[in-house]
Short mmCIF file of C-alpha atoms in Angstrom, two decimals:
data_model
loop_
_atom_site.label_atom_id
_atom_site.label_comp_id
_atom_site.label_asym_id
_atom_site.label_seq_id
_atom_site.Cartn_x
_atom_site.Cartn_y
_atom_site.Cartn_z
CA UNK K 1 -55.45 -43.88 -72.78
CA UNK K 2 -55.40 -41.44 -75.65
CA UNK K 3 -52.61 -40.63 -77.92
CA UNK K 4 -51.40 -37.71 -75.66
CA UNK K 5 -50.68 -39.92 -73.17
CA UNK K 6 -48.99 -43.20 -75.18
CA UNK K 7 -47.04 -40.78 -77.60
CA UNK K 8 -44.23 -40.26 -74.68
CA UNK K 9 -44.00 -43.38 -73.54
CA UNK K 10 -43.45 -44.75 -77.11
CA UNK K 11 -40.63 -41.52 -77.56
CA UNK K 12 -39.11 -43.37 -74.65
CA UNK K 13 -39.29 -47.12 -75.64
CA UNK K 14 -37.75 -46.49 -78.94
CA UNK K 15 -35.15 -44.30 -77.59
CA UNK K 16 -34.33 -46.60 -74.80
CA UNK K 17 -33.84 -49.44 -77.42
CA UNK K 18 -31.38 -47.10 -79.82
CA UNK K 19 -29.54 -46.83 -76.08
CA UNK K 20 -29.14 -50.20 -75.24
CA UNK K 21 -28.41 -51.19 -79.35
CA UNK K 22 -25.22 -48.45 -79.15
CA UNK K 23 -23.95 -49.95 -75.84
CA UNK K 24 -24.53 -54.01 -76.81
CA UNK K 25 -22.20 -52.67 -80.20
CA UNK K 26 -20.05 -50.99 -77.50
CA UNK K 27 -19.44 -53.34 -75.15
CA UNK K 28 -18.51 -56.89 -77.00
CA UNK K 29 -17.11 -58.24 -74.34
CA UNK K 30 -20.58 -58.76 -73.15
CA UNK K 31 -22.03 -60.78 -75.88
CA UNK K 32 -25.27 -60.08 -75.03
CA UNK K 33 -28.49 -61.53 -77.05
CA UNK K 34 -30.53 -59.08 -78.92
CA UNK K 35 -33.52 -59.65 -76.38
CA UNK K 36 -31.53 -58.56 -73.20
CA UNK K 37 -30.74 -55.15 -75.16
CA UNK K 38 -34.08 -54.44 -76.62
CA UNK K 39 -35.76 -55.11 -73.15
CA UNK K 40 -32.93 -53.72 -71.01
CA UNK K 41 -33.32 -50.75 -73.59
CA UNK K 42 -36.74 -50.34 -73.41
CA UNK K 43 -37.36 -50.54 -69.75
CA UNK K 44 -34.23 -48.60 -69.09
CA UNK K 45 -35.33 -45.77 -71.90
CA UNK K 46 -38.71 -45.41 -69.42
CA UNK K 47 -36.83 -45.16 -66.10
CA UNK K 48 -34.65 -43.09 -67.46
CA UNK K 49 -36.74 -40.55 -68.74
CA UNK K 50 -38.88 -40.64 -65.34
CA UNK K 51 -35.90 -39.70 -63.32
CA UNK K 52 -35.14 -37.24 -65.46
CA UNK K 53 -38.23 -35.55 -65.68
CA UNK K 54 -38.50 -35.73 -61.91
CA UNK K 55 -35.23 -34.25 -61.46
CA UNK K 56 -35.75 -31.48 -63.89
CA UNK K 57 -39.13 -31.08 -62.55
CA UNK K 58 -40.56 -28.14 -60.52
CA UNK K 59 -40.18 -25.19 -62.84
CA UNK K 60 -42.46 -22.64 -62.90
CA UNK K 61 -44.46 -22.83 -66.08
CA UNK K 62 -47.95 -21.22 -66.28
CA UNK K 63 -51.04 -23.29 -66.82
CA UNK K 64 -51.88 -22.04 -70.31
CA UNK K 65 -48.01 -22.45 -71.45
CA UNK K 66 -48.20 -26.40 -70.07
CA UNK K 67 -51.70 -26.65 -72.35
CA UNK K 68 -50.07 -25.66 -75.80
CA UNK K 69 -46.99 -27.20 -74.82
CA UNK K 70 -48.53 -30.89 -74.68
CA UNK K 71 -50.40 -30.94 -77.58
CA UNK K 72 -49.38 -33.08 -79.93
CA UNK K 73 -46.39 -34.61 -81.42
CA UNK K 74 -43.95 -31.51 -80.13
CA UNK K 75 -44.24 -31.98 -76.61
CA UNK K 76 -43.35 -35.97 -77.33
CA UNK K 77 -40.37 -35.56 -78.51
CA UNK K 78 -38.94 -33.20 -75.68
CA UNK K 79 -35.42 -33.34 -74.35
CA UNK K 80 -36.53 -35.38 -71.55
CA UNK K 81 -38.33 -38.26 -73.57
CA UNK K 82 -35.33 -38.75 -76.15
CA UNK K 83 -31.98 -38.03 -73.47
CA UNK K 84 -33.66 -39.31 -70.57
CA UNK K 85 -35.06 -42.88 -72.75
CA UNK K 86 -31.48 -43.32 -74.75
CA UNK K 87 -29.75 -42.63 -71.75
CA UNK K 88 -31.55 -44.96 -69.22
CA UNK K 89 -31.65 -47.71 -72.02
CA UNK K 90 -28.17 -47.29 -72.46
CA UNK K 91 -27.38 -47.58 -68.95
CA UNK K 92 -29.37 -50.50 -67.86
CA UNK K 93 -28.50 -52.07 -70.93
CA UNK K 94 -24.87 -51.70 -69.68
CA UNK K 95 -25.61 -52.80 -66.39
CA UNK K 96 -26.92 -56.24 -67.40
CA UNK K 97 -24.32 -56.57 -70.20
CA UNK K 98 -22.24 -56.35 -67.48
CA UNK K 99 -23.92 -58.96 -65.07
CA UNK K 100 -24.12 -61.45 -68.02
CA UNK K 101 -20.61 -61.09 -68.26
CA UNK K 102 -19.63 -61.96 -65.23
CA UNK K 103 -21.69 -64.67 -65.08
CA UNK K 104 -20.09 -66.20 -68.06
CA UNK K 105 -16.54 -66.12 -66.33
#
């Protein structure tokens, strides 16, 4: 895997993490660990950002303009890596804050 490829998925990790941080603050009720919202975060942050890319996929963009778009840094730190990754963190995150407290009841 090159850097191209990683750069993305690590946009969407640390996104998903700042997600599921803001919600664990959010929701105290919860009292959730700091492992459950780093990993709910994380894996949340990638979902999300897949689902989002696949929903705002299929627009026409030309060959060449998809080339210079992905080079680099730039194309990492698109509107689908960061919404899609804080979002999905933040929303799994809030899903098993959620379970855990129920559990505890």
């Amino acid at each position: 895997m090159d850097m191209n490829t990683l750069l993305p998925i690590i946009i969407q990790i640390i996104t998903g993490i700042i997600g599921g941080q803001a919600v664990g603050a959010a929701i105290k009720t919860a009292a959730m660990g700091q492992l459950p919202k780093i990993l709910g975060g994380a894996i949340g942050g990638v979902g999300g950002a897949a689902i989002l890319g696949s929903l705002l996929g299929g627009g026409t963009i030309t060959p060449d303009a998809a080339a210079a778009a992905t080079s680099g840094l730039g194309s990492a730190l698109n509107l689908q890596n960061i919404v899609g990754g804080a979002g999905g963190g933040a929303i799994l995150t809030g899903i098993i804050g959620a379970v855990l407290g129920a559990m505890k009841k």
